[in-house]
XYZ file of C-alpha atoms in Angstrom:
725
model
C 0.453 0.301 -0.544
C 0.855 3.232 -0.953
C 0.922 5.025 2.519
C 1.843 8.332 1.528
C 0.009 8.928 -1.843
C -2.597 7.702 0.952
C -1.799 10.081 3.545
C -0.775 13.426 1.718
C -4.020 13.457 -0.429
C -5.794 14.349 2.414
C -3.772 17.685 3.390
C -5.990 20.102 4.980
C -5.335 23.104 2.445
C -7.092 25.856 3.273
C -6.845 29.837 1.084
C -10.250 31.479 3.041
C -10.542 31.486 6.391
C -12.451 30.174 7.873
C -13.310 30.683 11.277
C -14.840 26.809 12.537
C -12.000 24.770 10.729
C -8.197 25.627 12.104
C -5.200 23.110 12.248
C -3.049 21.766 14.586
C 0.307 20.875 14.827
C 1.396 18.542 18.685
C 2.926 15.327 20.359
C -0.197 14.119 23.154
C 0.881 15.431 25.444
C 0.930 19.208 24.278
C -0.724 21.234 20.843
C -1.245 24.041 19.140
C -3.856 25.473 16.926
C -3.317 27.884 14.268
C -4.661 30.376 11.917
C -4.164 30.831 8.477
C -0.901 33.048 9.549
C 0.915 29.675 11.054
C 0.576 31.482 14.565
C -2.854 32.282 16.777
C -2.809 35.723 15.190
C -7.036 36.310 14.887
C -8.473 34.262 17.722
C -11.505 36.747 18.257
C -12.005 35.482 14.561
C -12.417 32.302 15.554
C -14.782 31.724 18.739
C -16.359 29.034 20.832
C -20.083 30.171 21.495
C -20.960 31.737 24.899
C -21.659 29.643 27.182
C -23.224 31.190 30.891
C -23.614 34.878 29.272
C -19.680 34.886 29.104
C -17.887 36.193 25.930
C -16.213 33.566 23.242
C -13.540 31.911 23.492
C -11.072 30.770 21.024
C -10.288 27.793 19.300
C -5.922 29.011 19.046
C -6.054 27.523 21.564
C -1.458 25.974 23.151
C -2.875 23.671 25.922
C -0.653 20.686 27.491
C -1.801 17.318 29.379
C 0.345 19.443 32.704
C -1.523 22.735 32.453
C -4.126 22.647 34.839
C -4.511 25.827 37.827
C -7.337 25.961 40.769
C -8.686 29.585 41.548
C -7.926 29.418 45.053
C -11.792 29.510 46.401
C -13.439 31.269 49.365
C -13.385 28.713 51.808
C -12.106 25.421 51.429
C -15.126 23.054 49.701
C -15.998 18.948 50.086
C -18.198 17.530 47.988
C -19.828 16.372 51.787
C -22.366 19.638 51.283
C -23.986 18.208 47.811
C -23.894 14.451 48.644
C -27.759 13.524 49.251
C -28.974 9.658 49.934
C -30.497 7.853 47.418
C -33.103 4.772 48.041
C -31.348 0.862 46.105
C -32.073 -2.324 46.783
C -29.418 -2.658 49.464
C -30.321 0.489 51.669
C -29.444 4.317 51.298
C -26.828 5.059 49.307
C -24.834 8.044 49.311
C -24.288 10.210 45.194
C -23.020 13.409 44.766
C -25.964 15.289 43.538
C -26.445 19.249 42.653
C -28.594 20.758 45.334
C -27.286 24.698 45.254
C -29.787 26.751 44.960
C -30.101 30.796 44.579
C -32.388 32.150 47.686
C -33.272 35.820 46.794
C -31.176 36.606 43.407
C -28.252 35.618 46.098
C -25.903 32.617 45.723
C -25.852 29.543 48.908
C -22.842 28.203 50.329
C -23.456 24.931 48.461
C -24.450 25.878 45.373
C -21.352 29.021 45.485
C -19.470 25.427 46.381
C -20.547 23.578 43.827
C -19.598 26.369 40.811
C -16.487 26.090 41.770
C -15.774 22.029 42.256
C -17.586 21.531 38.704
C -15.001 24.037 37.909
C -11.573 23.494 40.008
C -9.066 22.665 38.445
C -9.507 23.486 35.466
C -6.624 23.718 31.670
C -4.424 26.504 31.594
C -4.000 28.412 27.648
C -0.561 29.003 28.028
C -0.152 30.942 26.257
C -1.329 33.709 23.395
C 1.580 33.362 20.157
C 0.795 35.966 17.011
C 2.172 38.399 14.253
C 1.829 42.037 15.109
C 3.035 44.747 12.941
C 5.455 47.726 13.610
C 5.214 48.929 10.430
C 4.698 52.804 11.541
C 7.056 52.134 14.736
C 3.852 51.372 17.205
C 2.927 48.118 17.905
C -0.131 46.868 17.096
C -2.058 42.931 16.681
C -1.884 41.948 12.701
C -6.357 41.713 11.616
C -7.552 39.230 8.776
C -7.358 42.585 7.012
C -3.789 42.812 7.056
C -3.481 39.573 4.921
C -3.415 38.228 1.347
C -2.889 35.557 -0.734
C -3.788 33.865 2.078
C -2.403 30.049 1.348
C -2.055 26.635 3.769
C -1.583 23.074 4.027
C -1.461 21.119 6.627
C 0.877 18.098 5.642
C -0.065 15.329 7.157
C 2.637 13.376 6.595
C 5.602 15.266 8.475
C 2.653 17.215 10.682
C 4.381 20.617 9.782
C 1.995 23.276 8.821
C 3.610 26.501 6.105
C 1.269 28.853 5.668
C 1.522 31.952 3.384
C 0.133 35.088 2.795
C 1.076 39.232 1.562
C 1.620 41.504 4.476
C 1.996 45.445 3.197
C 3.459 44.200 -0.248
C 5.087 41.318 1.940
C 5.478 37.657 1.003
C 4.894 36.012 3.543
C 5.799 31.668 4.465
C 5.877 30.348 7.765
C 6.111 27.217 9.025
C 5.102 25.963 12.507
C 5.692 22.477 13.910
C 6.238 20.520 17.365
C 8.644 18.208 18.449
C 7.654 14.665 19.394
C 9.349 14.054 21.941
C 8.886 17.071 24.231
C 6.393 20.614 24.365
C 8.007 22.548 22.001
C 7.470 24.169 18.735
C 9.226 25.212 15.778
C 9.243 28.525 13.808
C 11.029 29.349 11.465
C 9.019 33.155 8.668
C 10.514 34.219 5.909
C 9.818 37.223 4.413
C 11.176 40.767 3.862
C 8.517 41.946 6.026
C 10.547 41.541 9.124
C 13.317 43.824 8.422
C 9.544 46.323 8.233
C 7.829 45.685 10.724
C 6.729 41.686 11.310
C 7.029 40.839 15.248
C 6.424 37.913 17.062
C 4.106 38.404 20.227
C 3.502 36.008 23.264
C 0.601 37.141 25.798
C -0.408 34.733 28.649
C -3.845 34.418 30.629
C -4.502 33.455 34.004
C -6.605 30.512 33.962
C -10.262 30.865 33.322
C -12.850 28.887 35.298
C -15.537 29.262 31.584
C -16.960 25.753 30.455
C -15.613 26.859 27.601
C -12.423 29.194 27.919
C -8.458 28.232 28.821
C -7.739 31.657 29.394
C -9.483 34.947 31.775
C -6.531 38.519 30.031
C -9.103 40.517 32.804
C -6.931 39.318 35.749
C -4.004 41.034 35.381
C -3.297 41.142 38.763
C -4.081 37.454 39.767
C -0.482 35.842 37.632
C 3.047 36.826 36.965
C 5.116 36.730 34.326
C 8.264 37.509 34.454
C 11.529 37.830 31.510
C 15.456 36.053 32.776
C 17.948 37.959 31.522
C 18.869 35.907 27.548
C 21.950 33.223 28.794
C 23.343 32.508 25.337
C 23.474 29.100 24.065
C 26.969 26.756 24.369
C 28.340 25.463 21.017
C 25.898 27.667 19.230
C 27.769 30.920 17.977
C 25.345 33.867 18.103
C 21.983 31.820 19.667
C 20.610 32.806 23.568
C 17.324 31.183 25.446
C 15.084 33.485 27.322
C 13.465 32.537 30.375
C 10.081 33.042 31.595
C 8.337 32.935 34.289
C 4.488 32.584 35.186
C 3.156 32.227 38.860
C -0.441 31.379 38.737
C -1.798 30.789 42.086
C -0.025 27.490 42.978
C 0.895 26.375 39.299
C 3.886 27.361 37.764
C 5.370 26.851 35.167
C 8.515 28.676 32.235
C 9.187 29.908 28.580
C 11.760 29.192 26.779
C 12.280 31.485 24.007
C 15.661 30.352 21.641
C 16.794 31.268 18.437
C 19.345 33.025 16.617
C 20.267 37.501 15.969
C 16.248 37.735 18.117
C 15.135 40.656 20.676
C 12.878 39.308 23.930
C 11.640 42.196 25.649
C 8.364 42.433 27.652
C 6.434 45.140 27.085
C 3.546 44.503 29.202
C 3.062 43.174 32.362
C 1.842 39.524 30.915
C 3.197 40.293 27.032
C 6.621 40.215 25.253
C 7.477 40.991 22.222
C 10.143 39.248 19.512
C 12.412 40.909 17.255
C 14.906 40.023 14.409
C 17.681 41.888 13.675
C 18.075 39.776 10.587
C 16.607 40.426 7.093
C 14.589 38.139 5.807
C 14.579 34.884 8.241
C 12.903 34.451 11.401
C 14.424 30.989 13.814
C 13.280 29.859 16.935
C 11.661 27.943 18.935
C 9.482 28.420 21.701
C 9.341 25.022 24.878
C 6.928 24.777 27.878
C 8.203 23.493 30.672
C 5.943 22.184 33.849
C 7.653 22.604 37.194
C 6.207 20.406 38.559
C 3.883 22.702 41.422
C 0.813 22.839 42.682
C -1.794 22.134 39.368
C 1.276 21.892 36.521
C 1.117 18.164 37.050
C 4.138 16.932 36.047
C 4.580 14.917 32.025
C 3.740 10.804 33.177
C 4.504 8.119 31.610
C 6.117 8.492 27.658
C 3.607 7.544 25.890
C 5.281 5.281 23.349
C 6.477 2.996 26.352
C 5.278 0.253 24.498
C 6.250 -1.542 21.750
C 6.750 0.202 19.237
C 9.597 2.713 20.277
C 8.926 6.570 19.736
C 11.519 7.904 17.110
C 13.651 10.612 18.396
C 16.004 12.402 15.190
C 17.551 15.381 15.667
C 19.817 17.847 17.822
C 17.559 19.114 20.647
C 16.423 22.821 20.471
C 19.574 25.414 21.824
C 21.754 22.406 22.733
C 24.656 20.757 20.887
C 26.578 21.620 17.314
C 23.369 20.312 14.996
C 20.682 23.074 13.264
C 19.026 26.048 14.275
C 16.099 25.966 16.933
C 12.980 25.858 14.760
C 14.651 23.385 11.763
C 15.521 21.096 14.646
C 12.609 21.215 15.841
C 11.239 19.578 11.928
C 13.676 17.698 11.596
C 12.390 15.867 14.759
C 9.113 16.231 13.267
C 9.661 14.970 9.675
C 10.837 11.675 11.693
C 8.148 11.151 14.001
C 5.455 11.282 11.414
C 6.503 8.977 8.050
C 7.855 6.636 10.470
C 3.866 6.418 12.515
C 1.685 6.542 9.014
C 3.999 3.699 8.510
C 3.405 1.710 10.910
C -0.178 0.239 13.013
C -2.567 0.589 10.827
C -4.402 1.900 7.152
C -7.093 1.284 5.231
C -7.633 2.746 1.048
C -10.695 2.879 -1.051
C -9.789 5.335 -3.138
C -10.723 2.465 -5.859
C -13.814 2.090 -4.742
C -16.272 3.569 -7.588
C -19.230 3.815 -4.424
C -18.762 8.341 -3.833
C -18.634 8.399 -0.154
C -15.783 5.707 -0.121
C -14.148 9.363 -0.073
C -15.120 11.219 1.719
C -14.946 7.291 3.708
C -11.225 8.424 3.723
C -10.680 11.191 4.153
C -12.841 11.241 7.522
C -9.971 8.298 9.270
C -6.970 9.052 7.877
C -7.782 12.718 9.511
C -9.014 11.702 12.093
C -5.700 9.472 13.333
C -4.030 12.663 13.221
C -6.394 13.610 15.333
C -7.086 11.935 17.616
C -2.615 11.158 17.937
C -2.641 14.615 18.413
C -4.981 14.230 21.140
C -6.265 11.661 23.231
C -2.020 9.713 23.133
C -1.320 10.997 26.377
C -0.895 10.759 29.783
C -4.177 12.060 30.395
C -7.298 11.232 28.804
C -8.772 13.311 26.927
C -11.656 15.783 26.937
C -13.639 15.896 24.498
C -12.011 18.736 22.741
C -9.046 17.047 23.787
C -5.561 20.426 23.184
C -7.208 22.678 20.884
C -10.177 24.643 22.855
C -11.917 23.930 26.455
C -14.956 21.405 27.217
C -15.448 20.882 30.776
C -13.903 23.017 31.678
C -10.458 20.839 30.318
C -12.362 18.377 32.556
C -11.822 14.624 31.004
C -14.886 12.927 30.656
C -14.350 8.693 31.752
C -16.915 7.145 30.231
C -16.166 9.162 26.870
C -12.888 7.356 27.007
C -13.325 4.147 25.220
C -14.106 6.727 22.321
C -10.978 7.910 22.669
C -7.884 5.838 22.759
C -10.072 2.593 22.269
C -9.435 2.072 17.998
C -5.258 3.068 19.145
C -5.096 -0.663 19.081
C -7.186 -1.903 17.011
C -5.301 -0.224 14.632
C -1.962 -1.998 16.018
C -0.764 1.653 17.720
C -1.760 0.381 21.093
C 1.259 1.915 22.753
C -0.717 5.414 21.916
C -3.257 3.703 24.703
C -0.713 2.474 26.825
C -0.530 6.358 29.463
C -3.996 7.654 29.965
C -4.686 3.899 30.812
C -2.234 4.254 33.089
C -3.303 7.029 34.745
C -6.380 5.116 35.919
C -3.392 2.953 39.110
C -2.983 7.420 40.181
C -7.010 7.125 41.731
C -7.084 3.293 42.375
C -6.995 5.004 45.968
C -9.487 7.442 45.279
C -12.183 6.073 43.725
C -11.775 2.708 45.850
C -12.814 4.949 48.688
C -16.000 6.734 46.658
C -17.008 2.160 46.459
C -16.245 2.600 50.192
C -19.287 5.103 51.260
C -21.251 3.883 48.950
C -21.212 0.484 50.674
C -19.252 -1.096 47.610
C -15.788 -3.711 46.672
C -13.319 -2.432 44.605
C -13.800 0.795 42.868
C -16.061 3.105 41.333
C -14.975 5.052 38.825
C -15.289 9.037 38.229
C -17.340 10.702 35.819
C -16.185 13.853 35.283
C -12.859 14.726 36.596
C -9.382 16.342 36.477
C -5.852 14.448 36.739
C -6.927 13.775 40.430
C -9.548 12.065 39.689
C -12.311 14.120 42.018
C -15.959 13.885 41.493
C -18.059 17.567 39.897
C -21.345 18.179 41.268
C -23.785 16.464 38.685
C -27.406 15.714 39.151
C -26.185 12.843 36.292
C -22.219 12.102 36.170
C -22.527 10.272 39.365
C -24.891 8.260 37.745
C -23.933 6.416 35.047
C -22.339 3.379 35.731
C -21.776 3.130 31.749
C -17.959 4.158 32.453
C -16.838 1.316 35.270
C -15.741 -1.745 32.805
C -14.785 0.486 30.411
C -10.623 -0.102 31.626
C -10.939 -4.082 31.535
C -11.805 -3.551 28.465
C -9.702 -0.798 27.419
C -6.206 -3.980 28.944
C -8.006 -6.625 27.524
C -7.469 -4.305 24.266
C -3.959 -3.904 25.129
C -3.479 -7.605 26.330
C -4.753 -8.494 22.693
C -1.541 -7.301 21.462
C 0.920 -8.018 23.482
C -0.336 -11.103 25.498
C 2.709 -11.278 28.016
C 2.669 -11.759 31.374
C 3.302 -7.854 32.144
C 1.154 -7.088 30.629
C -1.555 -8.652 33.802
C -0.223 -8.344 36.277
C 0.984 -4.588 35.132
C -2.940 -4.386 35.191
C -4.428 -6.616 37.205
C -5.539 -4.400 39.857
C -7.811 -2.423 37.972
C -9.487 -5.155 35.689
C -9.989 -6.854 39.057
C -11.465 -3.837 40.992
C -13.909 -3.063 39.040
C -14.144 -5.996 38.675
C -15.225 -5.924 41.879
C -16.947 -3.349 42.398
C -19.562 -4.290 39.183
C -20.032 -7.769 40.903
C -21.047 -5.518 44.402
C -23.055 -3.228 42.563
C -25.515 -5.739 40.531
C -28.752 -7.310 42.996
C -30.007 -10.358 43.178
C -33.259 -10.777 42.393
C -35.621 -13.364 42.081
C -35.053 -12.840 38.764
C -31.229 -12.675 38.993
C -28.705 -10.004 38.770
C -30.928 -6.543 38.422
C -28.770 -2.913 38.209
C -30.401 0.303 39.947
C -31.736 2.543 41.182
C -30.939 5.216 40.983
C -29.012 4.843 37.640
C -28.275 7.035 34.810
C -27.879 3.713 31.692
C -25.252 6.267 28.332
C -28.382 6.836 27.437
C -28.628 10.351 29.308
C -32.141 11.142 28.666
C -33.060 9.927 32.214
C -32.298 11.773 34.471
C -35.075 13.931 35.953
C -35.888 9.985 37.207
C -32.452 8.397 38.074
C -34.167 7.745 41.493
C -36.233 4.833 39.402
C -34.215 3.644 36.621
C -33.068 -0.183 35.982
C -30.892 -2.075 33.932
C -30.246 -0.470 30.665
C -29.860 -2.385 27.741
C -26.274 -1.558 27.079
C -25.465 -1.733 30.368
C -26.388 -5.264 32.147
C -24.805 -6.540 28.587
C -21.469 -4.820 29.143
C -21.940 -5.925 32.683
C -21.690 -9.624 31.773
C -19.397 -8.759 30.003
C -17.029 -7.030 31.925
C -16.596 -9.868 35.085
C -16.445 -13.245 32.286
C -13.385 -10.490 31.028
C -11.844 -10.108 34.526
C -11.976 -13.444 35.055
C -10.285 -14.910 32.742
C -7.540 -12.346 33.729
C -7.639 -14.408 36.641
C -7.876 -17.562 34.382
C -4.572 -15.827 32.490
C -2.990 -14.910 35.433
C -3.301 -19.029 37.521
C -5.163 -17.365 39.887
C -8.859 -18.770 41.157
C -12.143 -17.274 39.681
C -14.040 -15.311 42.026
C -18.117 -17.174 42.486
C -18.998 -13.932 42.681
C -18.284 -13.029 39.644
C -19.517 -15.307 37.824
C -22.545 -15.595 39.328
C -23.765 -13.007 38.293
C -22.353 -12.634 35.353
C -23.910 -15.565 34.915
C -27.801 -14.540 36.435
C -27.806 -11.612 34.816
C -31.701 -10.651 34.074
C -32.625 -9.935 30.010
C -32.904 -6.430 29.357
C -36.653 -5.595 28.328
C -38.158 -6.289 25.089
C -41.191 -3.922 23.936
C -42.471 -4.389 20.633
C -39.804 -6.555 19.609
C -36.959 -4.335 19.891
C -34.750 -3.183 23.104
C -36.090 -0.426 24.944
C -33.133 1.824 27.004
C -34.052 0.842 30.369
C -36.581 -1.325 32.649
C -38.998 1.109 33.454
C -41.346 3.296 31.794
C -40.510 5.469 29.368
C -39.558 1.838 28.416
C -36.862 4.485 25.118
C -37.215 8.316 25.177
C -36.040 8.859 21.378
C -33.438 11.829 22.136
C -29.723 10.951 22.400
C -27.712 8.255 22.223
C -29.243 5.159 21.265
C -27.611 3.588 23.274
C -28.696 -0.160 24.097
C -27.414 -0.905 19.931
C -23.707 -0.454 22.052
C -25.023 -4.400 23.510
C -23.631 -5.766 19.629
C -21.897 -3.376 18.578
C -19.203 -2.035 20.392
C -19.639 -5.606 22.654
C -19.247 -8.397 21.097
C -22.391 -11.510 21.326
C -23.229 -11.981 25.186
C -25.593 -14.715 25.821
C -28.148 -11.628 26.696
C -28.505 -10.569 23.403
C -30.890 -11.637 20.723
C -29.268 -11.368 17.720
C -33.221 -11.281 15.680
C -34.178 -8.603 17.691
C -31.114 -6.277 17.766
C -31.584 -6.071 14.369
C -34.634 -4.594 15.019
C -33.766 -2.650 17.531
C -31.606 -1.275 14.616
C -34.158 -0.934 12.057
C -36.149 1.010 15.283
C -33.771 4.119 15.708
C -33.270 3.833 11.526
C -36.153 4.502 10.716
C -37.808 7.293 13.220
C -34.513 8.848 16.255
C -34.518 13.357 16.527
C -31.142 13.569 15.082
C -30.411 16.863 16.129
C -30.270 15.035 20.156
C -27.317 12.508 18.810
C -23.683 13.230 19.066
C -21.436 12.067 17.314
C -19.314 9.014 17.903
C -24.146 7.610 17.982
C -23.481 7.221 13.767
C -19.579 4.588 14.386
C -22.778 2.850 17.083
C -24.575 2.199 14.343
C -22.434 1.935 12.676
C -20.304 -2.206 14.431
C -23.958 -2.566 15.016
C -24.869 -2.846 12.004
C -21.709 -5.004 10.502
C -21.853 -7.230 13.947
C -25.019 -8.099 12.440
C -24.020 -8.914 8.719
C -25.776 -6.054 7.491
C -22.548 -3.240 5.648
C -24.680 -1.509 3.382
C -26.771 0.502 6.279
C -23.245 0.150 8.114
C -21.595 2.114 5.655
C -24.805 4.478 6.059
C -25.277 5.233 9.284
C -21.712 6.126 9.288
C -22.283 8.582 6.899
C -25.983 9.312 7.826
C -26.480 13.358 6.433
C -26.642 14.841 10.222
C -25.571 17.727 12.343
C -23.679 16.535 15.047
C -21.999 14.633 12.267
C -20.403 17.214 9.904
C -16.793 17.288 9.250
C -14.837 19.765 8.962
C -11.977 20.667 6.541
C -9.398 20.134 8.922
C -11.150 17.242 10.342
C -13.002 18.018 13.102
C -16.287 16.723 13.176
C -18.395 18.950 15.035
C -21.108 19.440 17.751
C -22.658 22.586 18.529
C -21.485 26.711 18.612
C -20.806 25.585 21.626
C -18.756 22.630 21.773
C -16.877 22.806 18.436
C -15.373 19.599 18.151
C -15.750 16.849 19.403
C -13.516 13.933 19.298
C -15.184 10.745 20.625
C -15.944 11.045 17.056
C -14.430 10.496 16.315
C -12.231 8.199 17.768
C -15.534 5.651 17.248
C -15.589 6.281 13.989
C -12.251 4.509 13.710
C -13.170 2.082 15.836
C -16.109 1.174 13.292
C -14.354 1.087 10.781
C -11.718 -1.065 11.798
C -14.042 -3.513 12.750
C -15.015 -2.962 9.446
C -12.303 -4.175 7.392
C -10.426 -6.800 9.864
C -14.004 -8.316 11.365
C -14.295 -9.379 14.998
C -13.927 -12.772 17.356
C -15.973 -15.130 15.467
C -17.436 -12.750 12.698
C -18.176 -14.305 8.643
C -14.161 -14.431 8.489
C -13.819 -12.384 5.430
C -12.381 -9.780 4.274
C -13.366 -6.359 4.727
C -16.815 -8.678 6.146
C -18.698 -4.639 7.773
C -18.263 -3.017 4.150
C -20.030 -4.095 1.043
C -19.442 -6.461 -1.714
C -19.179 -3.657 -4.165
C -16.597 -2.130 -2.784
C -13.415 -1.902 -3.053
C -11.128 -2.155 0.381
C -7.333 -2.394 1.502
C -6.575 -2.577 4.255
C -3.476 -4.037 6.174
C -2.078 -3.876 9.743
C -5.177 -3.829 11.713
C -6.514 -5.917 14.635
C -9.358 -7.827 14.767
C -11.963 -6.533 17.319
C -12.881 -8.749 20.217
C-alpha cells in the first residue's frame, strides 16, 4: 500500500479563513492550534460559542496534559455539602448530586461550592503566540484585513503547517512544527517583512473557570510573568535562550524562547515581543516546561513506551552542534510522522466507485492525525482534546473508550497505554467512593481532572457505563501484547473494577439487576434517576466485563471469584418492548433522543448471552427509521455502524457512518463539529476509527471474509489492523 500517497491526498489546504476549521500541531501531550498565519494572530476570528452569558473563547489554544490551575476558593470546599442519600435495593446510598440553589438572587454557600468544584481544577491556555505589525513604529496585532493571498497546508505526512500570505506587499512564509517528544514549537518565518516591522507577540492569560474558555485576560493582577536575562547557548554561536517564569496561584511553568539574532523584550505585564536583526528569516523554538508544582502536573508515562519505540531525531533545540532551533524541531517532526504513518494500520478506499468512499477515507486519515495529537497523552482527553476547553478542560471517563480504544485496533497500542495507566493513580480515591456507598472495589468517577475527584452533577455521578471501560481497554492491550507482564501491570485495575461491578448488581427473584438509582449511557432519564433499572447496554457490558475479568484471573493462574461468575451468569435479560430492546427496564422504556445506547450491546460489545441478534436487528431498524438526529452526538453514528456490521448488514453500516446529520458533520480540518459551544468532538473521530477497523478486519467469531463490514462492491484495501473482540 502506498501510504504516503494515501495520507497526503488528504492534506488540509485552506485559502480562506474558516472560523470553524483551524489546524493544529502536537504530540499527544501538547498541542498548538493556528490560524491562516501559522500562528495565533486572529483569536477573535475563531470563536468558541459563549455559555452562561460569558464572552466567546477561541479555538486557537496552546494546551498540555500538565497545564492545570485552580482559582483559590474563598473557603475550603469539598463534596460533603452536595451528598444526597438515594434509596437503593441495598438501602440508602450517598451520591454526589447538585443541591445548591439561588435564594433572593444570591447563591447559597452550597451552590458556590458546587460551582467551584465543577470548575476547578481547569486546564490552562499556556500562552498565545501571534504576529504583530510595527510598520509605523507602534506595535499592533494583525487583523485578517492585513493579509492577502493566504494559502495554508497541513502536511499530514510530516506533521508540519506551511502558511503563506502577503503583508504590506511583502510575501511571508511561516513553517510551524511541534517536537514529537517535547512540548516545544518550531517557528520559522521567511519574509522581507521582518525588516519592515513584522514581529511575534507572546501573551499570557490567567486561568479561566468558564465552561469553554481556558484563558481569562481580565485579571492581570492575579498572576505573574517575569522575563529573565538571556543566556548564550553553548556551542551555538549567536544563539541565546530567554526564560519566562509564569506563576498562577499554586501553578508554575516556564516558557523558553531560543533563537539566533533575536531580541525578546517584555512590553507589558504579561506580553512579550520577539523581533530579529536578520533581514529575511526568523528562526526560533518556544518550549513550555512544567515546574511540577501545584496543579501544573509533571509529564506522565511516556506515551510511546509500548511495543513500538518512539522515533527520536534531530539535535534538541539550543543544545550541542546541530541545526537551528526551528530546524531541529522540524527534523524531529519530519522523522516521527512518516514513521507513525508507516506503522500501525491503514485503510484505502480510493479505488471504490461509490463517491462516499473518498469522503470516508478522508475522515479516516484525518481522524488518525487528530486523535494522535489530542488523545494519546498521559491523561484521558477532554472531548475537545488540546484544542480548546469544554467542561473547563476536565475529562469524561465514560468517553475514554471512544477516544482511545481504536489505538489498539489500529496496532498503535503504545498510544493507548499512557492514559490507561492513569487509572492506577486514582485507585485510592475511587476505592473510597465505592466504600462510602457500601460497595467493593473501585467506582470510577465521571467528570474529573488529574486528581480523579468527582464533580457535583445530577447526571454524571449516576452513570455506570464507564465502570467496565478499563477492563475493555486493558483487554485490548493484552490482545495486542499477550504477555504476563501486561496482565500483572493492569490486574489491580481490572480486578477492582470487576469487584465493584459484582457488588453493585443486586440479586432478585429474576436474577441480578442494576439500579436504582442510575443513569444509562442514554442520558435522557435524569429526572427519573431514582427509579431507573437495567439499561440494556449496561446489562450486557456487566456480563462481558465480569467474564473478561475472570479470564484475566485464569491467565494469571488465580482462582476464579465465584461471586463474579454468579453475577455474570445471572444478569437479568434486557427489556423488550414491541419486539425491540428498550433503553431501560421502567417506563418510559425508551425516549427517542440522545444516544441510542441499546445498540452498543451488540456493536461496541461482541455477542453475549443476553442479546438476541434478531431482536437487535429489529432494534437497529427501529432506530434508523425514527430517531431525533438533532439530539444525537458524534459517536452515535459509529455505534450504529458497528451494530450493523456485526449483524452482517454492511450497507447499513456505511449509511450510518455517512448519515447526513448536523452532529455527523466533519469539517475540512477533520474535526467532528457538534455545536457552537462544542465546536469539535473527538469521541466522534475515535468512534469512526473503531468502527471502520471492525468493518475491515472483522471481529471474533465473525464471518471471516475480507472486510466483512463493507459492502461487497466496495474495493477495500487494508493492512495492519487488529480484529475486534
